């Protein structure tokens, strides 16, 4: 459960994180996550998350939504049976908190812009 977030910070189950992160379907969290092309989310950035076979990947695109999925990523994931839901962090946190208990969900969050 994501307790709260603000610019540059996210609290998950009472633990504070201050870098971009991935939440795996089994509950593990990888912080200090970096993308190969800055504000572009590509398949290579989430390959281990996809390998965990989530039904849904939620991408928090930043407080202002500046991180964007690369062209074709949504289609590529759909071909693997994975739904991508990408949006600004407020929306992405709501999606994650609403779905993680009932679906096999993974997530990635850009914590700043």
PDB file of C-alpha atoms in Angstrom:
ATOM      1  CA  UNK A   1       0.000   0.000   0.000  1.00  0.00           C
ATOM      2  CA  UNK A   2       1.297   3.440  -0.915  1.00  0.00           C
ATOM      3  CA  UNK A   3       0.728   5.622   2.129  1.00  0.00           C
ATOM      4  CA  UNK A   4       1.652   8.982   0.609  1.00  0.00           C
ATOM      5  CA  UNK A   5       3.763  10.759  -1.971  1.00  0.00           C
ATOM      6  CA  UNK A   6       5.126  14.210  -2.649  1.00  0.00           C
ATOM      7  CA  UNK A   7       7.707  15.641  -5.008  1.00  0.00           C
ATOM      8  CA  UNK A   8      10.786  13.419  -4.618  1.00  0.00           C
ATOM      9  CA  UNK A   9       9.339  11.114  -1.946  1.00  0.00           C
ATOM     10  CA  UNK A  10       6.984   8.173  -1.535  1.00  0.00           C
ATOM     11  CA  UNK A  11       5.997   6.269   1.604  1.00  0.00           C
ATOM     12  CA  UNK A  12       5.106   2.607   1.123  1.00  0.00           C
ATOM     13  CA  UNK A  13       3.979   0.533   4.095  1.00  0.00           C
ATOM     14  CA  UNK A  14       5.557   3.108   6.408  1.00  0.00           C
ATOM     15  CA  UNK A  15       8.967   3.169   4.681  1.00  0.00           C
ATOM     16  CA  UNK A  16      10.093   6.375   2.939  1.00  0.00           C
ATOM     17  CA  UNK A  17      11.763   6.275  -0.500  1.00  0.00           C
ATOM     18  CA  UNK A  18      13.506   9.218  -2.125  1.00  0.00           C
ATOM     19  CA  UNK A  19      14.405   7.893  -5.561  1.00  0.00           C
ATOM     20  CA  UNK A  20      12.493   6.498  -8.514  1.00  0.00           C
ATOM     21  CA  UNK A  21      11.347   2.964  -7.832  1.00  0.00           C
ATOM     22  CA  UNK A  22       9.766  -0.243  -9.053  1.00  0.00           C
ATOM     23  CA  UNK A  23       7.202  -2.222  -7.039  1.00  0.00           C
ATOM     24  CA  UNK A  24       7.148  -5.896  -8.043  1.00  0.00           C
ATOM     25  CA  UNK A  25       3.969  -8.006  -7.866  1.00  0.00           C
ATOM     26  CA  UNK A  26       5.442  -9.967  -4.930  1.00  0.00           C
ATOM     27  CA  UNK A  27       5.797  -6.731  -2.924  1.00  0.00           C
ATOM     28  CA  UNK A  28       9.551  -6.259  -3.308  1.00  0.00           C
ATOM     29  CA  UNK A  29      10.677  -2.709  -3.999  1.00  0.00           C
ATOM     30  CA  UNK A  30      13.681  -1.658  -6.037  1.00  0.00           C
ATOM     31  CA  UNK A  31      14.692   1.918  -5.379  1.00  0.00           C
ATOM     32  CA  UNK A  32      17.298   3.995  -7.197  1.00  0.00           C
ATOM     33  CA  UNK A  33      15.671   2.925 -10.479  1.00  0.00           C
ATOM     34  CA  UNK A  34      17.003   4.691 -13.576  1.00  0.00           C
ATOM     35  CA  UNK A  35      15.707   4.763 -17.117  1.00  0.00           C
ATOM     36  CA  UNK A  36      17.991   4.582 -20.108  1.00  0.00           C
ATOM     37  CA  UNK A  37      16.509   7.712 -21.711  1.00  0.00           C
ATOM     38  CA  UNK A  38      15.586  10.025 -18.853  1.00  0.00           C
ATOM     39  CA  UNK A  39      11.922  10.938 -19.155  1.00  0.00           C
ATOM     40  CA  UNK A  40      11.103   8.090 -21.555  1.00  0.00           C
ATOM     41  CA  UNK A  41       9.836   4.753 -20.226  1.00  0.00           C
ATOM     42  CA  UNK A  42      11.016   1.921 -22.467  1.00  0.00           C
ATOM     43  CA  UNK A  43      10.734  -1.862 -22.399  1.00  0.00           C
ATOM     44  CA  UNK A  44      14.376  -2.154 -21.370  1.00  0.00           C
ATOM     45  CA  UNK A  45      13.659  -0.088 -18.248  1.00  0.00           C
ATOM     46  CA  UNK A  46      11.046  -2.539 -16.951  1.00  0.00           C
ATOM     47  CA  UNK A  47      12.210  -5.867 -18.385  1.00  0.00           C
ATOM     48  CA  UNK A  48      12.594  -7.513 -14.938  1.00  0.00           C
ATOM     49  CA  UNK A  49       9.182  -6.211 -13.889  1.00  0.00           C
ATOM     50  CA  UNK A  50       7.614  -7.690 -17.035  1.00  0.00           C
ATOM     51  CA  UNK A  51       9.455 -10.941 -16.276  1.00  0.00           C
ATOM     52  CA  UNK A  52       7.510 -11.192 -13.005  1.00  0.00           C
ATOM     53  CA  UNK A  53       4.364 -11.615 -15.144  1.00  0.00           C
ATOM     54  CA  UNK A  54       2.084  -8.913 -13.765  1.00  0.00           C
ATOM     55  CA  UNK A  55      -1.383  -8.586 -15.228  1.00  0.00           C
ATOM     56  CA  UNK A  56      -1.103  -4.790 -14.962  1.00  0.00           C
ATOM     57  CA  UNK A  57       1.849  -2.404 -14.840  1.00  0.00           C
ATOM     58  CA  UNK A  58       1.090   1.009 -13.415  1.00  0.00           C
ATOM     59  CA  UNK A  59       3.545   3.713 -14.432  1.00  0.00           C
ATOM     60  CA  UNK A  60       3.589   6.818 -12.280  1.00  0.00           C
ATOM     61  CA  UNK A  61       4.864   9.376 -14.765  1.00  0.00           C
ATOM     62  CA  UNK A  62       5.881  11.982 -12.170  1.00  0.00           C
ATOM     63  CA  UNK A  63       4.130  14.664 -10.179  1.00  0.00           C
ATOM     64  CA  UNK A  64       3.585  16.686 -13.372  1.00  0.00           C
ATOM     65  CA  UNK A  65       3.447  13.652 -15.691  1.00  0.00           C
ATOM     66  CA  UNK A  66       6.632  14.415 -17.626  1.00  0.00           C
ATOM     67  CA  UNK A  67       7.835  10.824 -18.049  1.00  0.00           C
ATOM     68  CA  UNK A  68       6.206   9.297 -21.132  1.00  0.00           C
ATOM     69  CA  UNK A  69       6.003   5.675 -22.318  1.00  0.00           C
ATOM     70  CA  UNK A  70       7.899   5.228 -25.569  1.00  0.00           C
ATOM     71  CA  UNK A  71       5.844   4.835 -28.710  1.00  0.00           C
ATOM     72  CA  UNK A  72       4.640   1.247 -29.044  1.00  0.00           C
ATOM     73  CA  UNK A  73       5.291   0.234 -25.411  1.00  0.00           C
ATOM     74  CA  UNK A  74       1.611  -0.166 -24.550  1.00  0.00           C
ATOM     75  CA  UNK A  75       1.048  -2.366 -27.613  1.00  0.00           C
ATOM     76  CA  UNK A  76       4.187  -4.421 -26.954  1.00  0.00           C
ATOM     77  CA  UNK A  77       3.095  -5.089 -23.371  1.00  0.00           C
ATOM     78  CA  UNK A  78      -0.445  -5.959 -24.490  1.00  0.00           C
ATOM     79  CA  UNK A  79       1.031  -8.604 -26.802  1.00  0.00           C
ATOM     80  CA  UNK A  80       2.593 -10.132 -23.662  1.00  0.00           C
ATOM     81  CA  UNK A  81      -0.749 -10.033 -21.857  1.00  0.00           C
ATOM     82  CA  UNK A  82       0.165  -7.020 -19.700  1.00  0.00           C
ATOM     83  CA  UNK A  83      -1.997  -3.906 -19.438  1.00  0.00           C
ATOM     84  CA  UNK A  84      -0.117  -0.611 -19.067  1.00  0.00           C
ATOM     85  CA  UNK A  85      -1.749   2.161 -17.074  1.00  0.00           C
ATOM     86  CA  UNK A  86       0.353   5.330 -17.204  1.00  0.00           C
ATOM     87  CA  UNK A  87      -0.467   8.645 -15.603  1.00  0.00           C
ATOM     88  CA  UNK A  88       0.669  11.331 -13.187  1.00  0.00           C
ATOM     89  CA  UNK A  89       1.595  10.027  -9.750  1.00  0.00           C
ATOM     90  CA  UNK A  90      -1.632  11.069  -8.020  1.00  0.00           C
ATOM     91  CA  UNK A  91      -3.696   9.019 -10.448  1.00  0.00           C
ATOM     92  CA  UNK A  92      -1.161   6.148 -10.511  1.00  0.00           C
ATOM     93  CA  UNK A  93      -1.112   5.900  -6.703  1.00  0.00           C
ATOM     94  CA  UNK A  94      -4.919   5.699  -6.663  1.00  0.00           C
ATOM     95  CA  UNK A  95      -4.845   2.967  -9.325  1.00  0.00           C
ATOM     96  CA  UNK A  96      -2.180   1.001  -7.456  1.00  0.00           C
ATOM     97  CA  UNK A  97      -3.888   1.224  -4.080  1.00  0.00           C
ATOM     98  CA  UNK A  98      -7.206   0.225  -5.629  1.00  0.00           C
ATOM     99  CA  UNK A  99      -5.873  -2.762  -7.560  1.00  0.00           C
ATOM    100  CA  UNK A 100      -2.872  -4.281  -5.778  1.00  0.00           C
ATOM    101  CA  UNK A 101      -4.914  -6.395  -3.356  1.00  0.00           C
ATOM    102  CA  UNK A 102      -7.057  -8.012  -6.051  1.00  0.00           C
ATOM    103  CA  UNK A 103      -4.848  -8.133  -9.180  1.00  0.00           C
ATOM    104  CA  UNK A 104      -1.265  -9.145  -9.973  1.00  0.00           C
ATOM    105  CA  UNK A 105       0.058  -5.585 -10.252  1.00  0.00           C
ATOM    106  CA  UNK A 106       3.531  -4.166 -10.667  1.00  0.00           C
ATOM    107  CA  UNK A 107       4.400  -0.497 -10.760  1.00  0.00           C
ATOM    108  CA  UNK A 108       7.152   1.964 -11.517  1.00  0.00           C
ATOM    109  CA  UNK A 109       7.256   5.542 -10.287  1.00  0.00           C
ATOM    110  CA  UNK A 110       9.198   8.612 -11.357  1.00  0.00           C
ATOM    111  CA  UNK A 111       9.141  10.591  -8.097  1.00  0.00           C
ATOM    112  CA  UNK A 112       9.967  14.035  -9.360  1.00  0.00           C
ATOM    113  CA  UNK A 113       8.714  16.017 -12.347  1.00  0.00           C
TER     114      UNK A 113
END
